[in-house]
Amino acid sequence: MTVSDHRFIDGKAVQQRLLAEVRAKVQEASATRPIGRLVSVSIGPSPEVAVYVRNQARGAAAAGIPFDQQLWPSEITQEEAKRLIVEMNDRDDVLGIILQRPVPAHINVRSLQSAIHPLKDVEGMNPASIGNIVYNDVAMAPCTAAAAVELLRETGLQMQGLEVVMIGHSEIVGKPAAFLLMAEGATVTICHHMTRNLAMHSRRADAVVVAVGKAHLIGPDMIKPGAAVIDIGINQVTDPDGTVRIVGDVDTDRVKEVAGWITPVPGGVGPVTVAILMRNAVTAHQRQIAAGWLQS
Ligand code: NAD
């Protein structure tokens, strides 16, 4: 492959494939026992959250999983929100709970995530779910991190021994992605805002995964020719003519001339994240049956 012979990895196509796989599993599972519903909980109205919910609802419909959108009032107390979550933990007809973020300032999101039973934690955000991935139990991993790994797998690169640089070390994206990559056998370097010379690390990587939240952070001089670039970032930028656009953390137009593979934003990690959420939901169903929760 020549240097300019880059390839966009089409997140929509990966999403469609994964959703078709999930749909087949849902149909099989439903033959013995109807699959429960996913409950999406938004606390207070937010246009940003509404977009996520709409995409998840579409993904659920494509996968054949019932999806219940709940909007709890902004003024709900922490105690009441927790009580409602615990109530859903005990219900057979609730397959999984999705806690949409951001939440109002008075709500402690970590505490609510911890209240979701690990077998209903389809987003993989409960500390117990995060802990599982340290033990290579990755079937219900945080969705965005798992989506990044799924897209990297699309390149066909041999994961064992692959030199991957993970840029960003947040609890919900960077750290879990690094653990998932290690579970695949990759050699992972984790960079963050205190890393001294980011380019020195990224330039020697076979694959760079970026989750920072800074538009154009990654330029062509930071990527090894032929490397894979997975862009998780979501940033809103305003062009000189006032047009508002969503871009990732990578200067895609220039980096694509160097990279072997690159994910677009939008249309890369985002759609795959939704599909992974549905895959996690089917895993939750299977694990709930295995735990003796659901009698067929
Ligand atoms: P965060 O703010 O929690 O973490 C940012 C990370 O970037 C930190 O680890 C920080 O150390 C690192 N960082 C900051 N500046 C840096 C620099 N100059 N060089 C290197 N590292 C630097 O963010 P997050 O929640 O992990 O999200 C990261 C991005 O991913 C955001 O743009 C977010 O919108 C996006 N995101 C996308 C999806 C999706 O489905 N595509 C899901 C979640 C988050």
GROMACS .gro file of C-alpha atoms and ligand atoms in nm:
model
  340
    1MET     CA    1   0.000   0.000   0.000
    2THR     CA    2   0.131   0.348  -0.084
    3VAL     CA    3   0.122   0.626   0.170
    4SER     CA    4  -0.167   0.812   0.005
    5ASP     CA    5  -0.363   0.490  -0.036
    6HIS     CA    6  -0.565   0.564   0.276
    7ARG     CA    7  -0.893   0.402   0.357
    8PHE     CA    8  -1.184   0.544   0.553
    9ILE     CA    9  -1.333   0.289   0.786
   10ASP     CA   10  -1.708   0.319   0.738
   11GLY     CA   11  -1.866   0.320   1.084
   12LYS     CA   12  -2.218   0.301   0.939
   13ALA     CA   13  -2.136  -0.021   0.755
   14VAL     CA   14  -1.983  -0.175   1.069
   15GLN     CA   15  -2.290  -0.063   1.263
   16GLN     CA   16  -2.525  -0.232   1.014
   17ARG     CA   17  -2.329  -0.556   1.029
   18LEU     CA   18  -2.321  -0.562   1.410
   19LEU     CA   19  -2.691  -0.474   1.438
   20ALA     CA   20  -2.779  -0.757   1.199
   21GLU     CA   21  -2.581  -0.998   1.420
   22VAL     CA   22  -2.757  -0.866   1.729
   23ARG     CA   23  -3.097  -0.894   1.560
   24ALA     CA   24  -3.036  -1.261   1.483
   25LYS     CA   25  -2.943  -1.325   1.847
   26VAL     CA   26  -3.250  -1.135   1.970
   27GLN     CA   27  -3.473  -1.346   1.746
   28GLU     CA   28  -3.313  -1.664   1.874
   29ALA     CA   29  -3.341  -1.550   2.238
   30SER     CA   30  -3.702  -1.439   2.194
   31ALA     CA   31  -3.803  -1.788   2.081
   32THR     CA   32  -3.780  -1.908   2.442
   33ARG     CA   33  -3.852  -1.588   2.631
   34PRO     CA   34  -3.946  -1.236   2.515
   35ILE     CA   35  -3.654  -1.000   2.551
   36GLY     CA   36  -3.707  -0.719   2.803
   37ARG     CA   37  -3.688  -0.348   2.727
   38LEU     CA   38  -3.396  -0.113   2.741
   39VAL     CA   39  -3.484   0.185   2.955
   40SER     CA   40  -3.313   0.513   2.861
   41VAL     CA   41  -3.316   0.760   3.149
   42SER     CA   42  -3.259   1.128   3.072
   43ILE     CA   43  -3.263   1.364   3.368
   44GLY     CA   44  -3.393   1.704   3.259
   45PRO     CA   45  -3.435   1.804   2.892
   46SER     CA   46  -3.118   1.848   2.684
   47PRO     CA   47  -3.095   1.876   2.303
   48GLU     CA   48  -2.754   1.704   2.310
   49VAL     CA   49  -2.892   1.406   2.500
   50ALA     CA   50  -3.198   1.393   2.276
   51VAL     CA   51  -2.970   1.323   1.976
   52TYR     CA   52  -2.804   1.028   2.155
   53VAL     CA   53  -3.142   0.891   2.260
   54ARG     CA   54  -3.279   0.917   1.908
   55ASN     CA   55  -2.980   0.728   1.767
   56GLN     CA   56  -3.005   0.462   2.035
   57ALA     CA   57  -3.380   0.424   1.974
   58ARG     CA   58  -3.308   0.369   1.603
   59GLY     CA   59  -3.037   0.115   1.686
   60ALA     CA   60  -3.271  -0.069   1.922
   61ALA     CA   61  -3.546  -0.078   1.657
   62ALA     CA   62  -3.299  -0.221   1.404
   63ALA     CA   63  -3.188  -0.484   1.657
   64GLY     CA   64  -3.547  -0.572   1.753
   65ILE     CA   65  -3.503  -0.466   2.117
   66PRO     CA   66  -3.788  -0.274   2.287
   67PHE     CA   67  -3.670   0.076   2.385
   68ASP     CA   68  -3.838   0.287   2.652
   69GLN     CA   69  -3.741   0.656   2.664
   70GLN     CA   70  -3.792   0.809   3.005
   71LEU     CA   71  -3.742   1.177   3.087
   72TRP     CA   72  -3.716   1.236   3.459
   73PRO     CA   73  -3.767   1.593   3.588
   74SER     CA   74  -3.453   1.810   3.632
   75GLU     CA   75  -3.543   1.863   3.998
   76ILE     CA   76  -3.555   1.491   4.083
   77THR     CA   77  -3.347   1.419   4.395
   78GLN     CA   78  -3.051   1.182   4.401
   79GLU     CA   79  -3.242   0.956   4.643
   80GLU     CA   80  -3.552   0.938   4.423
   81ALA     CA   81  -3.346   0.870   4.109
   82LYS     CA   82  -3.157   0.594   4.289
   83ARG     CA   83  -3.482   0.444   4.419
   84LEU     CA   84  -3.626   0.431   4.065
   85ILE     CA   85  -3.310   0.263   3.934
   86VAL     CA   86  -3.312   0.001   4.210
   87GLU     CA   87  -3.680  -0.064   4.134
   88MET     CA   88  -3.588  -0.133   3.769
   89ASN     CA   89  -3.307  -0.366   3.878
   90ASP     CA   90  -3.577  -0.586   4.031
   91ARG     CA   91  -3.808  -0.590   3.729
   92ASP     CA   92  -3.798  -0.889   3.493
   93ASP     CA   93  -3.928  -0.681   3.201
   94VAL     CA   94  -3.635  -0.436   3.217
   95LEU     CA   95  -3.343  -0.576   3.022
   96GLY     CA   96  -3.101  -0.290   3.082
   97ILE     CA   97  -3.073   0.068   3.201
   98ILE     CA   98  -2.901   0.350   3.011
   99LEU     CA   99  -2.826   0.662   3.214
  100GLN     CA  100  -2.786   0.948   2.967
  101ARG     CA  101  -2.525   1.213   3.040
  102PRO     CA  102  -2.486   1.497   3.116
  103VAL     CA  103  -2.713   1.507   3.421
  104PRO     CA  104  -2.804   1.818   3.628
  105ALA     CA  105  -2.527   1.941   3.862
  106HIS     CA  106  -2.694   1.819   4.183
  107ILE     CA  107  -2.697   1.457   4.059
  108ASN     CA  108  -2.397   1.237   4.136
  109VAL     CA  109  -2.369   1.036   3.815
  110ARG     CA  110  -2.107   0.791   3.945
  111SER     CA  111  -2.329   0.699   4.238
  112LEU     CA  112  -2.628   0.639   4.007
  113GLN     CA  113  -2.416   0.430   3.768
  114SER     CA  114  -2.308   0.220   4.065
  115ALA     CA  115  -2.675   0.165   4.154
  116ILE     CA  116  -2.742  -0.005   3.818
  117HIS     CA  117  -2.705  -0.381   3.868
  118PRO     CA  118  -2.399  -0.508   3.673
  119LEU     CA  119  -2.621  -0.754   3.482
  120LYS     CA  120  -2.837  -0.459   3.365
  121ASP     CA  121  -2.542  -0.229   3.303
  122VAL     CA  122  -2.556  -0.229   2.923
  123GLU     CA  123  -2.332   0.078   2.902
  124GLY     CA  124  -2.060  -0.098   3.100
  125MET     CA  125  -2.021   0.199   3.335
  126ASN     CA  126  -2.070   0.039   3.677
  127PRO     CA  127  -1.734   0.009   3.861
  128ALA     CA  128  -1.792  -0.369   3.868
  129SER     CA  129  -1.824  -0.375   3.487
  130ILE     CA  130  -1.508  -0.166   3.453
  131GLY     CA  131  -1.335  -0.407   3.692
  132ASN     CA  132  -1.440  -0.705   3.479
  133ILE     CA  133  -1.242  -0.581   3.181
  134VAL     CA  134  -0.926  -0.582   3.391
  135TYR     CA  135  -0.987  -0.959   3.413
  136ASN     CA  136  -1.034  -0.982   3.033
  137ASP     CA  137  -1.412  -1.027   3.071
  138VAL     CA  138  -1.489  -0.778   2.796
  139ALA     CA  139  -1.838  -0.880   2.679
  140MET     CA  140  -2.011  -0.587   2.853
  141ALA     CA  141  -1.741  -0.324   2.820
  142PRO     CA  142  -1.798   0.053   2.793
  143CYS     CA  143  -1.950   0.104   2.449
  144THR     CA  144  -1.729   0.378   2.303
  145ALA     CA  145  -1.409   0.205   2.405
  146ALA     CA  146  -1.536  -0.124   2.258
  147ALA     CA  147  -1.641   0.058   1.939
  148ALA     CA  148  -1.288   0.191   1.894
  149VAL     CA  149  -1.147  -0.161   1.922
  150GLU     CA  150  -1.409  -0.296   1.680
  151LEU     CA  151  -1.308  -0.034   1.422
  152LEU     CA  152  -0.942  -0.113   1.466
  153ARG     CA  153  -1.024  -0.479   1.409
  154GLU     CA  154  -1.183  -0.375   1.076
  155THR     CA  155  -0.836  -0.289   0.942
  156GLY     CA  156  -0.744  -0.657   0.956
  157LEU     CA  157  -0.423  -0.568   1.140
  158GLN     CA  158  -0.292  -0.841   1.367
  159MET     CA  159  -0.375  -0.716   1.716
  160GLN     CA  160  -0.122  -0.930   1.899
  161GLY     CA  161   0.186  -0.721   1.954
  162LEU     CA  162   0.042  -0.422   1.766
  163GLU     CA  163   0.194  -0.097   1.890
  164VAL     CA  164  -0.106   0.116   1.987
  165VAL     CA  165  -0.093   0.463   2.132
  166MET     CA  166  -0.407   0.558   2.324
  167ILE     CA  167  -0.435   0.935   2.361
  168GLY     CA  168  -0.669   1.028   2.647
  169HIS     CA  169  -0.706   0.845   2.977
  170SER     CA  170  -1.060   0.921   3.098
  171GLU     CA  171  -1.248   0.662   3.302
  172ILE     CA  172  -1.521   0.616   3.042
  173VAL     CA  173  -1.316   0.607   2.722
  174GLY     CA  174  -0.936   0.612   2.732
  175LYS     CA  175  -0.862   0.379   3.023
  176PRO     CA  176  -1.117   0.111   2.928
  177ALA     CA  177  -1.004   0.128   2.563
  178ALA     CA  178  -0.645   0.068   2.677
  179PHE     CA  179  -0.754  -0.240   2.875
  180LEU     CA  180  -0.959  -0.375   2.583
  181LEU     CA  181  -0.661  -0.330   2.352
  182MET     CA  182  -0.439  -0.514   2.600
  183ALA     CA  183  -0.696  -0.794   2.613
  184GLU     CA  184  -0.648  -0.824   2.235
  185GLY     CA  185  -0.274  -0.859   2.284
  186ALA     CA  186  -0.172  -0.509   2.175
  187THR     CA  187   0.123  -0.327   2.330
  188VAL     CA  188  -0.042  -0.012   2.460
  189THR     CA  189   0.108   0.326   2.547
  190ILE     CA  190  -0.130   0.565   2.721
  191CYS     CA  191  -0.079   0.939   2.666
  192HIS     CA  192  -0.265   1.226   2.833
  193HIS     CA  193  -0.246   1.601   2.895
  194MET     CA  194   0.072   1.563   3.102
  195THR     CA  195   0.256   1.353   2.842
  196ARG     CA  196   0.577   1.538   2.755
  197ASN     CA  197   0.613   1.472   2.386
  198LEU     CA  198   0.292   1.337   2.239
  199ALA     CA  199   0.420   1.325   1.880
  200MET     CA  200   0.721   1.119   1.984
  201HIS     CA  201   0.485   0.847   2.105
  202SER     CA  202   0.218   0.870   1.835
  203ARG     CA  203   0.469   0.873   1.547
  204ARG     CA  204   0.598   0.527   1.626
  205ALA     CA  205   0.256   0.366   1.666
  206ASP     CA  206   0.099   0.115   1.427
  207ALA     CA  207  -0.236   0.248   1.546
  208VAL     CA  208  -0.336   0.568   1.723
  209VAL     CA  209  -0.666   0.591   1.912
  210VAL     CA  210  -0.763   0.944   2.017
  211ALA     CA  211  -1.020   1.046   2.279
  212VAL     CA  212  -0.939   1.397   2.396
  213GLY     CA  213  -1.198   1.651   2.284
  214LYS     CA  214  -0.969   1.897   2.101
  215ALA     CA  215  -1.030   1.966   1.732
  216HIS     CA  216  -0.725   1.913   1.508
  217LEU     CA  217  -0.503   1.797   1.796
  218ILE     CA  218  -0.356   1.525   1.575
  219GLY     CA  219  -0.180   1.644   1.261
  220PRO     CA  220  -0.007   1.449   0.981
  221ASP     CA  221   0.339   1.493   1.136
  222MET     CA  222   0.222   1.288   1.436
  223ILE     CA  223   0.129   0.974   1.243
  224LYS     CA  224   0.351   0.702   1.102
  225PRO     CA  225   0.286   0.646   0.729
  226GLY     CA  226   0.038   0.361   0.689
  227ALA     CA  227  -0.079   0.363   1.053
  228ALA     CA  228  -0.445   0.324   1.158
  229VAL     CA  229  -0.611   0.625   1.319
  230ILE     CA  230  -0.927   0.584   1.525
  231ASP     CA  231  -1.082   0.920   1.611
  232ILE     CA  232  -1.320   0.915   1.908
  233GLY     CA  233  -1.334   1.292   1.962
  234ILE     CA  234  -1.648   1.495   1.909
  235ASN     CA  235  -1.599   1.870   1.880
  236GLN     CA  236  -1.819   2.150   1.753
  237VAL     CA  237  -1.635   2.404   1.538
  238THR     CA  238  -1.762   2.719   1.370
  239ASP     CA  239  -1.625   2.798   1.024
  240PRO     CA  240  -1.542   3.160   0.926
  241ASP     CA  241  -1.874   3.174   0.738
  242GLY     CA  242  -2.060   3.081   1.059
  243THR     CA  243  -2.131   2.718   0.964
  244VAL     CA  244  -2.123   2.488   1.267
  245ARG     CA  245  -1.970   2.146   1.209
  246ILE     CA  246  -1.885   1.839   1.414
  247VAL     CA  247  -1.522   1.727   1.385
  248GLY     CA  248  -1.305   1.480   1.572
  249ASP     CA  249  -0.965   1.524   1.736
  250VAL     CA  250  -0.779   1.447   1.413
  251ASP     CA  251  -0.708   1.687   1.127
  252THR     CA  252  -0.872   1.432   0.901
  253ASP     CA  253  -0.815   1.599   0.563
  254ARG     CA  254  -0.440   1.612   0.614
  255VAL     CA  255  -0.390   1.298   0.825
  256LYS     CA  256  -0.571   1.082   0.567
  257GLU     CA  257  -0.285   1.150   0.327
  258VAL     CA  258  -0.047   0.975   0.570
  259ALA     CA  259  -0.260   0.717   0.749
  260GLY     CA  260  -0.334   0.369   0.620
  261TRP     CA  261  -0.682   0.373   0.770
  262ILE     CA  262  -0.880   0.650   0.934
  263THR     CA  263  -1.226   0.679   1.089
  264PRO     CA  264  -1.437   0.978   0.983
  265VAL     CA  265  -1.620   1.207   1.227
  266PRO     CA  266  -1.914   1.192   1.209
  267GLY     CA  267  -1.979   0.841   1.076
  268GLY     CA  268  -1.699   0.648   1.249
  269VAL     CA  269  -1.698   0.562   1.619
  270GLY     CA  270  -2.044   0.712   1.691
  271PRO     CA  271  -2.262   0.467   1.494
  272VAL     CA  272  -2.055   0.169   1.610
  273THR     CA  273  -2.099   0.279   1.974
  274VAL     CA  274  -2.477   0.245   1.934
  275ALA     CA  275  -2.440  -0.104   1.786
  276ILE     CA  276  -2.212  -0.212   2.073
  277LEU     CA  277  -2.477  -0.091   2.318
  278MET     CA  278  -2.723  -0.331   2.155
  279ARG     CA  279  -2.467  -0.611   2.157
  280ASN     CA  280  -2.415  -0.550   2.529
  281ALA     CA  281  -2.794  -0.569   2.574
  282VAL     CA  282  -2.808  -0.918   2.423
  283THR     CA  283  -2.515  -1.023   2.642
  284ALA     CA  284  -2.706  -0.886   2.943
  285HIS     CA  285  -3.008  -1.099   2.845
  286GLN     CA  286  -2.793  -1.412   2.815
  287ARG     CA  287  -2.620  -1.343   3.147
  288GLN     CA  288  -2.949  -1.277   3.325
  289ILE     CA  289  -3.076  -1.617   3.204
  290ALA     CA  290  -2.750  -1.785   3.311
  291ALA     CA  291  -2.787  -1.622   3.655
  292GLY     CA  292  -3.132  -1.779   3.687
  293TRP     CA  293  -3.309  -1.443   3.683
  294LEU     CA  294  -3.538  -1.517   3.391
  295GLN     CA  295  -3.733  -1.839   3.382
  296SER     CA  296  -3.821  -1.947   3.029
  297NAD     P1  297  -1.231   1.377   2.914
  297NAD     O1  298  -1.236   1.526   2.909
  297NAD     O2  299  -1.288   1.304   3.030
  297NAD     O3  300  -1.080   1.330   2.894
  297NAD     C1  301  -0.995   1.394   2.805
  297NAD     C2  302  -0.863   1.321   2.801
  297NAD     O4  303  -0.778   1.388   2.710
  297NAD     C3  304  -0.789   1.321   2.935
  297NAD     O5  305  -0.735   1.192   2.956
  297NAD     C4  306  -0.678   1.423   2.919
  297NAD     O6  307  -0.562   1.392   2.995
  297NAD     C5  308  -0.650   1.411   2.770
  297NAD     N1  309  -0.592   1.533   2.711
  297NAD     C6  310  -0.634   1.660   2.723
  297NAD     N2  311  -0.556   1.742   2.653
  297NAD     C7  312  -0.460   1.666   2.596
  297NAD     C8  313  -0.350   1.695   2.511
  297NAD     N3  314  -0.322   1.819   2.471
  297NAD     N4  315  -0.274   1.591   2.471
  297NAD     C9  316  -0.299   1.465   2.510
  297NAD     N5  317  -0.404   1.432   2.589
  297NAD    C10  318  -0.482   1.532   2.632
  297NAD     O7  319  -1.300   1.331   2.778
  297NAD     P2  320  -1.375   1.192   2.737
  297NAD     O8  321  -1.505   1.181   2.808
  297NAD     O9  322  -1.278   1.078   2.743
  297NAD    O10  323  -1.407   1.223   2.584
  297NAD    C11  324  -1.303   1.249   2.491
  297NAD    C12  325  -1.364   1.285   2.359
  297NAD    O11  326  -1.439   1.173   2.310
  297NAD    C13  327  -1.463   1.402   2.363
  297NAD    O12  328  -1.451   1.477   2.245
  297NAD    C14  329  -1.596   1.334   2.368
  297NAD    O13  330  -1.700   1.415   2.316
  297NAD    C15  331  -1.570   1.214   2.283
  297NAD     N6  332  -1.661   1.100   2.308
  297NAD    C16  333  -1.710   1.037   2.199
  297NAD    C17  334  -1.797   0.931   2.214
  297NAD    C18  335  -1.849   0.860   2.090
  297NAD    O14  336  -1.940   0.779   2.096
  297NAD     N7  337  -1.788   0.886   1.973
  297NAD    C19  338  -1.834   0.889   2.342
  297NAD    C20  339  -1.777   0.951   2.453
  297NAD    C21  340  -1.691   1.058   2.434
   0.00000   0.00000   0.00000
